mmCIF file of C-alpha atoms and ligand atoms in Angstrom:
data_model
loop_
_atom_site.group_PDB
_atom_site.id
_atom_site.type_symbol
_atom_site.label_atom_id
_atom_site.label_comp_id
_atom_site.label_asym_id
_atom_site.label_seq_id
_atom_site.Cartn_x
_atom_site.Cartn_y
_atom_site.Cartn_z
ATOM 1 C CA UNK A 1 -81.187 4.251 -16.324
ATOM 2 C CA UNK A 2 -77.844 4.567 -18.073
ATOM 3 C CA UNK A 3 -75.303 6.993 -16.664
ATOM 4 C CA UNK A 4 -73.682 9.343 -19.120
ATOM 5 C CA UNK A 5 -70.188 8.300 -18.094
ATOM 6 C CA UNK A 6 -68.613 5.617 -15.937
ATOM 7 C CA UNK A 7 -64.910 5.885 -15.121
ATOM 8 C CA UNK A 8 -63.210 2.601 -14.206
ATOM 9 C CA UNK A 9 -60.196 3.171 -11.958
ATOM 10 C CA UNK A 10 -58.679 6.022 -9.999
ATOM 11 C CA UNK A 11 -55.139 7.420 -10.005
ATOM 12 C CA UNK A 12 -54.081 10.624 -11.783
ATOM 13 C CA UNK A 13 -55.757 9.604 -15.064
ATOM 14 C CA UNK A 14 -59.102 8.594 -13.552
ATOM 15 C CA UNK A 15 -59.313 11.512 -11.149
ATOM 16 C CA UNK A 16 -58.448 14.058 -13.828
ATOM 17 C CA UNK A 17 -61.044 12.520 -16.149
ATOM 18 C CA UNK A 18 -63.603 12.729 -13.324
ATOM 19 C CA UNK A 19 -62.710 16.338 -12.572
ATOM 20 C CA UNK A 20 -63.203 17.463 -16.171
ATOM 21 C CA UNK A 21 -66.311 15.332 -16.665
ATOM 22 C CA UNK A 22 -67.937 16.524 -13.432
ATOM 23 C CA UNK A 23 -67.277 20.159 -14.305
ATOM 24 C CA UNK A 24 -68.823 19.481 -17.734
ATOM 25 C CA UNK A 25 -72.048 18.271 -16.031
ATOM 26 C CA UNK A 26 -71.622 14.662 -17.126
ATOM 27 C CA UNK A 27 -72.340 13.460 -13.545
ATOM 28 C CA UNK A 28 -69.621 10.781 -13.743
ATOM 29 C CA UNK A 29 -69.709 7.613 -11.665
ATOM 30 C CA UNK A 30 -66.178 6.547 -10.740
ATOM 31 C CA UNK A 31 -65.122 3.129 -9.477
ATOM 32 C CA UNK A 32 -61.945 3.620 -7.479
ATOM 33 C CA UNK A 33 -60.777 -0.008 -7.558
ATOM 34 C CA UNK A 34 -59.000 -1.954 -4.836
ATOM 35 C CA UNK A 35 -56.220 0.608 -4.511
ATOM 36 C CA UNK A 36 -57.877 4.062 -4.588
ATOM 37 C CA UNK A 37 -55.365 6.548 -5.959
ATOM 38 C CA UNK A 38 -53.407 3.830 -7.732
ATOM 39 C CA UNK A 39 -49.649 3.444 -7.844
ATOM 40 C CA UNK A 40 -48.907 6.908 -6.450
ATOM 41 C CA UNK A 41 -50.338 5.831 -3.120
ATOM 42 C CA UNK A 42 -47.387 3.476 -2.706
ATOM 43 C CA UNK A 43 -44.680 5.965 -3.593
ATOM 44 C CA UNK A 44 -43.095 8.687 -1.474
ATOM 45 C CA UNK A 45 -41.878 12.048 -2.787
ATOM 46 C CA UNK A 46 -43.174 13.150 -6.159
ATOM 47 C CA UNK A 47 -40.763 15.807 -7.380
ATOM 48 C CA UNK A 48 -41.773 16.004 -11.021
ATOM 49 C CA UNK A 49 -45.438 16.972 -10.840
ATOM 50 C CA UNK A 50 -45.607 20.665 -11.794
ATOM 51 C CA UNK A 51 -47.031 23.039 -9.221
ATOM 52 C CA UNK A 52 -45.239 21.589 -6.196
ATOM 53 C CA UNK A 53 -41.830 23.277 -6.018
ATOM 54 C CA UNK A 54 -40.904 21.393 -2.849
ATOM 55 C CA UNK A 55 -42.410 18.110 -4.109
ATOM 56 C CA UNK A 56 -45.418 16.343 -2.633
ATOM 57 C CA UNK A 57 -45.966 12.888 -1.188
ATOM 58 C CA UNK A 58 -47.744 10.545 -3.636
ATOM 59 C CA UNK A 59 -50.611 9.669 -1.253
ATOM 60 C CA UNK A 60 -51.177 13.377 -0.479
ATOM 61 C CA UNK A 61 -51.323 14.223 -4.181
ATOM 62 C CA UNK A 62 -53.947 11.542 -4.757
ATOM 63 C CA UNK A 63 -55.956 12.573 -1.692
ATOM 64 C CA UNK A 64 -56.029 16.133 -3.044
ATOM 65 C CA UNK A 65 -57.236 14.871 -6.428
ATOM 66 C CA UNK A 66 -59.903 12.809 -4.717
ATOM 67 C CA UNK A 67 -61.193 15.791 -2.736
ATOM 68 C CA UNK A 68 -61.234 17.849 -5.912
ATOM 69 C CA UNK A 69 -63.433 15.378 -7.829
ATOM 70 C CA UNK A 70 -65.795 15.034 -4.868
ATOM 71 C CA UNK A 71 -66.093 18.827 -4.695
ATOM 72 C CA UNK A 72 -67.497 18.867 -8.229
ATOM 73 C CA UNK A 73 -69.986 16.082 -7.593
ATOM 74 C CA UNK A 74 -68.352 12.892 -8.873
ATOM 75 C CA UNK A 75 -70.221 9.813 -7.649
ATOM 76 C CA UNK A 76 -67.206 7.971 -6.178
ATOM 77 C CA UNK A 77 -67.742 4.288 -5.502
ATOM 78 C CA UNK A 78 -65.402 1.916 -3.731
ATOM 79 C CA UNK A 79 -64.797 -1.522 -5.207
ATOM 80 C CA UNK A 80 -64.158 -2.505 -8.770
ATOM 81 C CA UNK A 81 -65.895 -3.382 -11.998
ATOM 82 C CA UNK A 82 -65.733 -7.161 -12.418
ATOM 83 C CA UNK A 83 -67.247 -7.612 -15.878
ATOM 84 C CA UNK A 84 -68.018 -5.460 -18.896
ATOM 85 C CA UNK A 85 -70.062 -5.883 -22.046
ATOM 86 C CA UNK A 86 -69.079 -3.363 -24.686
ATOM 87 C CA UNK A 87 -70.874 -5.196 -27.512
ATOM 88 C CA UNK A 88 -73.949 -2.954 -27.340
ATOM 89 C CA UNK A 89 -74.967 0.469 -26.075
ATOM 90 C CA UNK A 90 -75.621 1.438 -23.395
ATOM 91 C CA UNK A 91 -72.556 -0.455 -22.163
ATOM 92 C CA UNK A 92 -73.227 -2.936 -19.375
ATOM 93 C CA UNK A 93 -71.002 -3.545 -16.363
ATOM 94 C CA UNK A 94 -71.211 -5.400 -13.063
ATOM 95 C CA UNK A 95 -69.401 -4.211 -9.952
ATOM 96 C CA UNK A 96 -67.745 -6.250 -7.215
ATOM 97 C CA UNK A 97 -70.864 -5.977 -5.028
ATOM 98 C CA UNK A 98 -72.943 -7.595 -7.774
ATOM 99 C CA UNK A 99 -74.678 -4.378 -8.911
ATOM 100 C CA UNK A 100 -75.372 -3.900 -12.615
ATOM 101 C CA UNK A 101 -74.600 -0.505 -14.042
ATOM 102 C CA UNK A 102 -75.125 0.945 -17.514
ATOM 103 C CA UNK A 103 -73.329 3.815 -19.207
ATOM 104 C CA UNK A 104 -73.484 5.656 -22.494
ATOM 105 C CA UNK A 105 -69.719 6.150 -22.391
ATOM 106 C CA UNK A 106 -66.824 4.656 -20.410
ATOM 107 C CA UNK A 107 -63.332 5.851 -19.553
ATOM 108 C CA UNK A 108 -60.871 3.131 -18.600
ATOM 109 C CA UNK A 109 -58.074 4.183 -16.259
ATOM 110 C CA UNK A 110 -57.244 0.922 -14.525
ATOM 111 C CA UNK A 111 -53.484 1.553 -14.586
ATOM 112 C CA UNK A 112 -50.772 -1.048 -14.266
ATOM 113 C CA UNK A 113 -49.438 -3.464 -11.628
ATOM 114 C CA UNK A 114 -45.912 -4.412 -10.583
ATOM 115 C CA UNK A 115 -44.296 -7.278 -12.509
ATOM 116 C CA UNK A 116 -42.673 -10.165 -10.676
ATOM 117 C CA UNK A 117 -39.694 -12.315 -11.677
ATOM 118 C CA UNK A 118 -41.495 -15.649 -11.623
ATOM 119 C CA UNK A 119 -38.508 -17.487 -10.126
ATOM 120 C CA UNK A 120 -38.861 -20.352 -7.604
ATOM 121 C CA UNK A 121 -39.374 -19.114 -4.042
ATOM 122 C CA UNK A 122 -40.703 -15.683 -5.027
ATOM 123 C CA UNK A 123 -44.392 -16.454 -4.527
ATOM 124 C CA UNK A 124 -43.833 -18.449 -1.353
ATOM 125 C CA UNK A 125 -41.679 -15.743 0.257
ATOM 126 C CA UNK A 126 -43.734 -12.744 -0.917
ATOM 127 C CA UNK A 127 -44.498 -10.802 2.249
ATOM 128 C CA UNK A 128 -41.865 -12.835 4.100
ATOM 129 C CA UNK A 129 -38.811 -10.893 3.028
ATOM 130 C CA UNK A 130 -39.823 -10.447 -0.621
ATOM 131 C CA UNK A 131 -41.735 -7.337 -1.674
ATOM 132 C CA UNK A 132 -42.681 -5.354 -4.780
ATOM 133 C CA UNK A 133 -43.120 -2.075 -2.920
ATOM 134 C CA UNK A 134 -40.324 -0.417 -0.982
ATOM 135 C CA UNK A 135 -42.574 2.390 0.192
ATOM 136 C CA UNK A 136 -44.925 -0.097 1.772
ATOM 137 C CA UNK A 137 -42.360 -2.386 3.357
ATOM 138 C CA UNK A 138 -38.999 -0.610 3.718
ATOM 139 C CA UNK A 139 -39.506 0.151 7.404
ATOM 140 C CA UNK A 140 -39.503 -3.582 8.148
ATOM 141 C CA UNK A 141 -35.888 -3.792 7.005
ATOM 142 C CA UNK A 142 -33.932 -1.649 9.476
ATOM 143 C CA UNK A 143 -30.179 -2.188 9.715
ATOM 144 C CA UNK A 144 -30.132 -5.212 7.438
ATOM 145 C CA UNK A 145 -28.877 -6.019 3.929
ATOM 146 C CA UNK A 146 -31.504 -5.905 1.183
ATOM 147 C CA UNK A 147 -31.487 -6.332 -2.594
ATOM 148 C CA UNK A 148 -33.388 -4.467 -5.291
ATOM 149 C CA UNK A 149 -33.889 -6.190 -8.646
ATOM 150 C CA UNK A 150 -34.011 -4.038 -11.787
ATOM 151 C CA UNK A 151 -32.184 -1.299 -13.644
ATOM 152 C CA UNK A 152 -34.895 1.295 -14.282
ATOM 153 C CA UNK A 153 -36.032 4.405 -12.414
ATOM 154 C CA UNK A 154 -38.128 2.313 -10.049
ATOM 155 C CA UNK A 155 -35.103 0.268 -8.968
ATOM 156 C CA UNK A 156 -33.039 3.431 -8.376
ATOM 157 C CA UNK A 157 -35.858 5.134 -6.488
ATOM 158 C CA UNK A 158 -36.554 2.089 -4.330
ATOM 159 C CA UNK A 159 -32.831 1.558 -3.738
ATOM 160 C CA UNK A 160 -32.362 5.101 -2.521
ATOM 161 C CA UNK A 161 -35.455 4.994 -0.371
ATOM 162 C CA UNK A 162 -34.397 1.719 1.226
ATOM 163 C CA UNK A 163 -31.083 3.225 2.362
ATOM 164 C CA UNK A 164 -33.081 5.258 4.888
ATOM 165 C CA UNK A 165 -33.657 1.998 6.726
ATOM 166 C CA UNK A 166 -31.348 -0.779 5.524
ATOM 167 C CA UNK A 167 -27.623 -0.879 6.291
ATOM 168 C CA UNK A 168 -26.758 -1.922 2.724
ATOM 169 C CA UNK A 169 -28.660 -2.120 -0.563
ATOM 170 C CA UNK A 170 -27.486 -4.238 -3.505
ATOM 171 C CA UNK A 171 -29.082 -3.280 -6.822
ATOM 172 C CA UNK A 172 -28.972 -6.407 -8.957
ATOM 173 C CA UNK A 173 -29.368 -5.813 -12.689
ATOM 174 C CA UNK A 174 -29.261 -8.261 -15.575
ATOM 175 C CA UNK A 175 -27.210 -5.998 -17.885
ATOM 176 C CA UNK A 176 -24.271 -3.601 -17.653
ATOM 177 C CA UNK A 177 -26.243 -0.582 -18.983
ATOM 178 C CA UNK A 178 -29.115 0.958 -17.102
ATOM 179 C CA UNK A 179 -32.521 1.960 -18.370
ATOM 180 C CA UNK A 180 -32.865 4.461 -15.497
ATOM 181 C CA UNK A 181 -32.656 8.192 -16.237
ATOM 182 C CA UNK A 182 -29.220 9.761 -15.702
ATOM 183 C CA UNK A 183 -30.280 11.780 -12.649
ATOM 184 C CA UNK A 184 -31.874 8.827 -10.849
ATOM 185 C CA UNK A 185 -28.923 6.570 -11.655
ATOM 186 C CA UNK A 186 -26.414 9.148 -10.406
ATOM 187 C CA UNK A 187 -28.322 9.614 -7.165
ATOM 188 C CA UNK A 188 -28.062 5.868 -6.539
ATOM 189 C CA UNK A 189 -24.404 5.718 -7.620
ATOM 190 C CA UNK A 190 -23.573 8.564 -5.220
ATOM 191 C CA UNK A 191 -25.292 6.809 -2.328
ATOM 192 C CA UNK A 192 -22.572 5.145 -0.204
ATOM 193 C CA UNK A 193 -25.002 2.496 1.064
ATOM 194 C CA UNK A 194 -25.740 1.214 -2.450
ATOM 195 C CA UNK A 195 -23.658 -1.366 -4.325
ATOM 196 C CA UNK A 196 -24.345 -2.393 -7.925
ATOM 197 C CA UNK A 197 -24.276 -6.027 -8.990
ATOM 198 C CA UNK A 198 -24.557 -6.012 -12.787
ATOM 199 C CA UNK A 199 -24.818 -8.737 -15.436
ATOM 200 C CA UNK A 200 -26.548 -10.822 -12.827
ATOM 201 C CA UNK A 201 -29.925 -12.538 -12.621
ATOM 202 C CA UNK A 202 -31.791 -14.027 -9.688
ATOM 203 C CA UNK A 203 -32.479 -17.702 -10.292
ATOM 204 C CA UNK A 204 -34.115 -18.587 -7.006
ATOM 205 C CA UNK A 205 -35.162 -17.067 -3.689
ATOM 206 C CA UNK A 206 -34.317 -19.334 -0.784
ATOM 207 C CA UNK A 207 -35.605 -19.426 2.794
ATOM 208 C CA UNK A 208 -33.257 -19.134 5.786
ATOM 209 C CA UNK A 209 -33.741 -22.815 6.414
ATOM 210 C CA UNK A 210 -36.142 -25.469 5.240
ATOM 211 C CA UNK A 211 -38.503 -24.953 8.201
ATOM 212 C CA UNK A 212 -38.641 -21.140 8.086
ATOM 213 C CA UNK A 213 -40.846 -19.131 5.775
ATOM 214 C CA UNK A 214 -38.452 -16.182 5.670
ATOM 215 C CA UNK A 215 -36.110 -15.091 2.894
ATOM 216 C CA UNK A 216 -32.498 -15.989 3.639
ATOM 217 C CA UNK A 217 -30.575 -15.792 0.367
ATOM 218 C CA UNK A 218 -30.690 -15.295 -3.395
ATOM 219 C CA UNK A 219 -29.283 -17.772 -5.857
ATOM 220 C CA UNK A 220 -27.579 -15.628 -8.508
ATOM 221 C CA UNK A 221 -26.047 -16.261 -11.905
ATOM 222 C CA UNK A 222 -23.596 -14.059 -13.751
ATOM 223 C CA UNK A 223 -24.937 -13.661 -17.297
ATOM 224 C CA UNK A 224 -21.437 -13.192 -18.775
ATOM 225 C CA UNK A 225 -19.349 -15.848 -17.010
ATOM 226 C CA UNK A 226 -22.241 -18.195 -16.200
ATOM 227 C CA UNK A 227 -20.899 -18.409 -12.653
ATOM 228 C CA UNK A 228 -23.449 -19.186 -9.934
ATOM 229 C CA UNK A 229 -23.309 -17.671 -6.456
ATOM 230 C CA UNK A 230 -25.378 -17.305 -3.313
ATOM 231 C CA UNK A 231 -26.043 -13.914 -1.697
ATOM 232 C CA UNK A 232 -27.256 -14.048 1.917
ATOM 233 C CA UNK A 233 -29.964 -11.382 2.164
ATOM 234 C CA UNK A 234 -32.718 -10.234 4.519
ATOM 235 C CA UNK A 235 -34.997 -8.555 2.015
ATOM 236 C CA UNK A 236 -35.557 -8.491 -1.738
ATOM 237 C CA UNK A 237 -37.510 -5.808 -3.585
ATOM 238 C CA UNK A 238 -38.572 -6.616 -7.130
ATOM 239 C CA UNK A 239 -38.664 -3.431 -9.253
ATOM 240 C CA UNK A 240 -38.783 -4.638 -12.865
ATOM 241 C CA UNK A 241 -41.658 -2.636 -14.274
ATOM 242 C CA UNK A 242 -45.380 -3.086 -14.551
ATOM 243 C CA UNK A 243 -48.080 -4.825 -16.524
ATOM 244 C CA UNK A 244 -51.297 -3.074 -17.575
ATOM 245 C CA UNK A 245 -54.535 -4.027 -15.823
ATOM 246 C CA UNK A 246 -56.468 -5.042 -18.918
ATOM 247 C CA UNK A 247 -57.531 -8.627 -18.167
ATOM 248 C CA UNK A 248 -61.139 -7.433 -17.858
ATOM 249 C CA UNK A 249 -61.192 -6.120 -21.431
ATOM 250 C CA UNK A 250 -59.724 -9.145 -23.237
ATOM 251 C CA UNK A 251 -61.790 -10.022 -26.289
ATOM 252 C CA UNK A 252 -63.642 -6.708 -26.089
ATOM 253 C CA UNK A 253 -61.019 -4.062 -26.815
ATOM 254 C CA UNK A 254 -57.989 -4.083 -29.104
ATOM 255 C CA UNK A 255 -54.685 -4.446 -27.252
ATOM 256 C CA UNK A 256 -51.003 -4.462 -28.099
ATOM 257 C CA UNK A 257 -49.074 -7.738 -27.623
ATOM 258 C CA UNK A 258 -47.887 -6.331 -24.291
ATOM 259 C CA UNK A 259 -51.486 -6.037 -23.074
ATOM 260 C CA UNK A 260 -51.680 -2.225 -23.217
ATOM 261 C CA UNK A 261 -54.951 -0.926 -24.702
ATOM 262 C CA UNK A 262 -54.738 0.446 -28.227
ATOM 263 C CA UNK A 263 -55.963 4.000 -28.730
ATOM 264 C CA UNK A 264 -56.217 6.007 -31.918
ATOM 265 C CA UNK A 265 -53.071 8.147 -32.197
ATOM 266 C CA UNK A 266 -53.454 11.584 -30.620
ATOM 267 C CA UNK A 267 -56.752 10.653 -28.921
ATOM 268 C CA UNK A 268 -58.003 8.403 -26.133
ATOM 269 C CA UNK A 269 -60.477 6.559 -28.389
ATOM 270 C CA UNK A 270 -60.355 2.754 -28.238
ATOM 271 C CA UNK A 271 -61.674 0.607 -31.094
ATOM 272 C CA UNK A 272 -65.155 0.654 -29.494
ATOM 273 C CA UNK A 273 -66.965 3.947 -30.025
ATOM 274 C CA UNK A 274 -67.803 5.557 -26.701
ATOM 275 C CA UNK A 275 -65.057 3.717 -24.788
ATOM 276 C CA UNK A 276 -61.941 5.735 -23.996
ATOM 277 C CA UNK A 277 -58.662 4.850 -22.250
ATOM 278 C CA UNK A 278 -56.361 7.084 -20.218
ATOM 279 C CA UNK A 279 -53.182 6.732 -18.201
ATOM 280 C CA UNK A 280 -50.832 3.769 -17.820
ATOM 281 C CA UNK A 281 -53.399 1.262 -19.084
ATOM 282 C CA UNK A 282 -52.807 2.610 -22.594
ATOM 283 C CA UNK A 283 -49.286 3.980 -22.214
ATOM 284 C CA UNK A 284 -46.253 1.729 -22.268
ATOM 285 C CA UNK A 285 -43.930 4.619 -23.083
ATOM 286 C CA UNK A 286 -44.240 7.601 -20.749
ATOM 287 C CA UNK A 287 -46.053 6.206 -17.670
ATOM 288 C CA UNK A 288 -45.755 9.370 -15.620
ATOM 289 C CA UNK A 289 -48.299 10.865 -13.233
ATOM 290 C CA UNK A 290 -48.441 14.036 -15.306
ATOM 291 C CA UNK A 291 -48.938 12.209 -18.630
ATOM 292 C CA UNK A 292 -51.623 10.072 -17.001
ATOM 293 C CA UNK A 293 -53.362 13.219 -15.763
ATOM 294 C CA UNK A 294 -53.023 14.755 -19.239
ATOM 295 C CA UNK A 295 -54.631 11.780 -20.978
ATOM 296 C CA UNK A 296 -57.329 11.710 -18.270
ATOM 297 C CA UNK A 297 -58.237 15.255 -19.298
ATOM 298 C CA UNK A 298 -58.183 14.224 -22.979
ATOM 299 C CA UNK A 299 -60.461 11.244 -22.268
ATOM 300 C CA UNK A 300 -63.048 13.433 -20.517
ATOM 301 C CA UNK A 301 -63.039 15.910 -23.415
ATOM 302 C CA UNK A 302 -63.212 13.071 -25.967
ATOM 303 C CA UNK A 303 -66.150 11.523 -24.075
ATOM 304 C CA UNK A 304 -67.944 14.857 -23.726
ATOM 305 C CA UNK A 305 -67.626 15.613 -27.441
ATOM 306 C CA UNK A 306 -68.626 12.096 -28.403
ATOM 307 C CA UNK A 307 -71.737 12.241 -26.184
ATOM 308 C CA UNK A 308 -72.662 15.625 -27.677
ATOM 309 C CA UNK A 309 -72.336 14.198 -31.185
ATOM 310 C CA UNK A 310 -74.716 11.341 -30.233
ATOM 311 C CA UNK A 311 -77.359 13.856 -29.215
HETATM 312 P P1 NAP B 1 -38.662 0.003 -16.613
HETATM 313 O O1 NAP B 1 -38.155 1.340 -16.991
HETATM 314 O O2 NAP B 1 -39.391 -0.812 -17.607
HETATM 315 O O3 NAP B 1 -37.399 -0.837 -16.081
HETATM 316 C C1 NAP B 1 -37.532 -2.181 -15.726
HETATM 317 C C2 NAP B 1 -36.158 -2.719 -15.362
HETATM 318 O O4 NAP B 1 -36.314 -4.056 -14.903
HETATM 319 C C3 NAP B 1 -35.202 -2.740 -16.532
HETATM 320 O O5 NAP B 1 -33.924 -2.390 -16.111
HETATM 321 C C4 NAP B 1 -35.261 -4.186 -16.984
HETATM 322 O O6 NAP B 1 -34.032 -4.648 -17.503
HETATM 323 C C5 NAP B 1 -35.500 -4.915 -15.684
HETATM 324 N N1 NAP B 1 -36.232 -6.171 -15.906
HETATM 325 C C6 NAP B 1 -37.396 -6.351 -16.561
HETATM 326 N N2 NAP B 1 -37.767 -7.640 -16.534
HETATM 327 C C7 NAP B 1 -36.791 -8.297 -15.854
HETATM 328 C C8 NAP B 1 -36.597 -9.660 -15.494
HETATM 329 N N3 NAP B 1 -37.475 -10.602 -15.818
HETATM 330 N N4 NAP B 1 -35.489 -9.956 -14.802
HETATM 331 C C9 NAP B 1 -34.601 -9.005 -14.455
HETATM 332 N N5 NAP B 1 -34.733 -7.699 -14.753
HETATM 333 C C10 NAP B 1 -35.817 -7.348 -15.457
HETATM 334 O O7 NAP B 1 -39.631 0.079 -15.342
HETATM 335 P P2 NAP B 1 -39.614 1.090 -14.125
HETATM 336 O O8 NAP B 1 -38.270 1.263 -13.569
HETATM 337 O O9 NAP B 1 -40.695 0.598 -13.242
HETATM 338 O O10 NAP B 1 -40.062 2.487 -14.759
HETATM 339 C C11 NAP B 1 -41.293 2.565 -15.486
HETATM 340 C C12 NAP B 1 -41.561 4.019 -15.896
HETATM 341 O O11 NAP B 1 -41.854 4.796 -14.752
HETATM 342 C C13 NAP B 1 -40.390 4.670 -16.588
HETATM 343 O O12 NAP B 1 -40.871 5.511 -17.597
HETATM 344 C C14 NAP B 1 -39.747 5.486 -15.490
HETATM 345 O O13 NAP B 1 -39.060 6.628 -15.976
HETATM 346 C C15 NAP B 1 -40.964 5.876 -14.669
HETATM 347 N N6 NAP B 1 -40.572 6.117 -13.256
HETATM 348 C C16 NAP B 1 -40.247 7.378 -12.882
HETATM 349 C C17 NAP B 1 -39.877 7.656 -11.590
HETATM 350 C C18 NAP B 1 -39.544 9.064 -11.185
HETATM 351 O O14 NAP B 1 -39.289 9.878 -12.076
HETATM 352 N N7 NAP B 1 -39.550 9.408 -9.917
HETATM 353 C C19 NAP B 1 -39.799 6.633 -10.639
HETATM 354 C C20 NAP B 1 -40.122 5.335 -11.057
HETATM 355 C C21 NAP B 1 -40.500 5.081 -12.363
HETATM 356 P P3 NAP B 1 -33.564 -4.228 -18.976
HETATM 357 O O15 NAP B 1 -33.125 -2.806 -18.875
HETATM 358 O O16 NAP B 1 -32.471 -5.193 -19.260
HETATM 359 O O17 NAP B 1 -34.747 -4.427 -19.871
#
């Protein structure tokens, strides 16, 4: 029997969609994915989510959301959806345990994943001095020199966070100007443990020596002078943005060139009737927890109204 609504993915968008849908008696089934709670579970203080004057830790915020959707009867399932067929209704999906599931409507809230540089050495040394998540790994880098790559809010946030552990943090950015918001940039600039290395790109990540799988230095290049240099380093955090998790929907849903799902302006409707998208998976612009939650609410209302119209 087809469920009224399946939500693919958790995080602020998915949980908010589930909350609204459950309270509207749609009995939603929600697949939480491999990282229940999404990107917020690997951040620390969230200071810009309204309602928490003192801030709240990302994992705590997501745990609260999770409890709230369970309270209203959401059928939460661990694991992920591995394949979808949106060519006919009810929509058909298969989960990572091999179960087939059908739904009259679907909300996609699969979020986005950290981008990597793609330079030699990065893959090999990932987890051995190279990381894409300061919150997860910062504590491994006490009293040592680490680098953060990027010039956006993530780089500033990770840089600041790392100074709680590391003795020195070098933020390496490919331009002179920063994409980061003024307040986040200033916080990093005011931090005495942070140095800025601008107009510089990482060309290679090198091990300490040929026999050791452990990051030892970064091969850098100045983008203005062309000069190459080597920075001895103990840790390197890549913070250059994210890519949307939309691989699963290729060929089935319309996407922008960047891979973000296309939705009709002012709604969460994708090009397939009955399939809606919320949160970072369809938002390359705002990408905030609160905007994700907002579009999660919109998706649940859009789905509810669409299902009503079908009846
Ligand atoms: P972002 O704003 O897209 O910034 C990515 C940075 O990485 C840019 O400085 C970019 O350089 C650089 N970059 C991209 N590709 C690169 C490459 N191949 N090599 C070297 N550098 C590269 O991403 P983000 O910092 O993750 O932020 C994403 C969104 O989340 C933003 O809207 C941000 O405001 C939000 N955010 C908010 C908070 C907070 O408020 N607490 C914290 C984190 C993130 P260019 O500038 O030259 O393109």
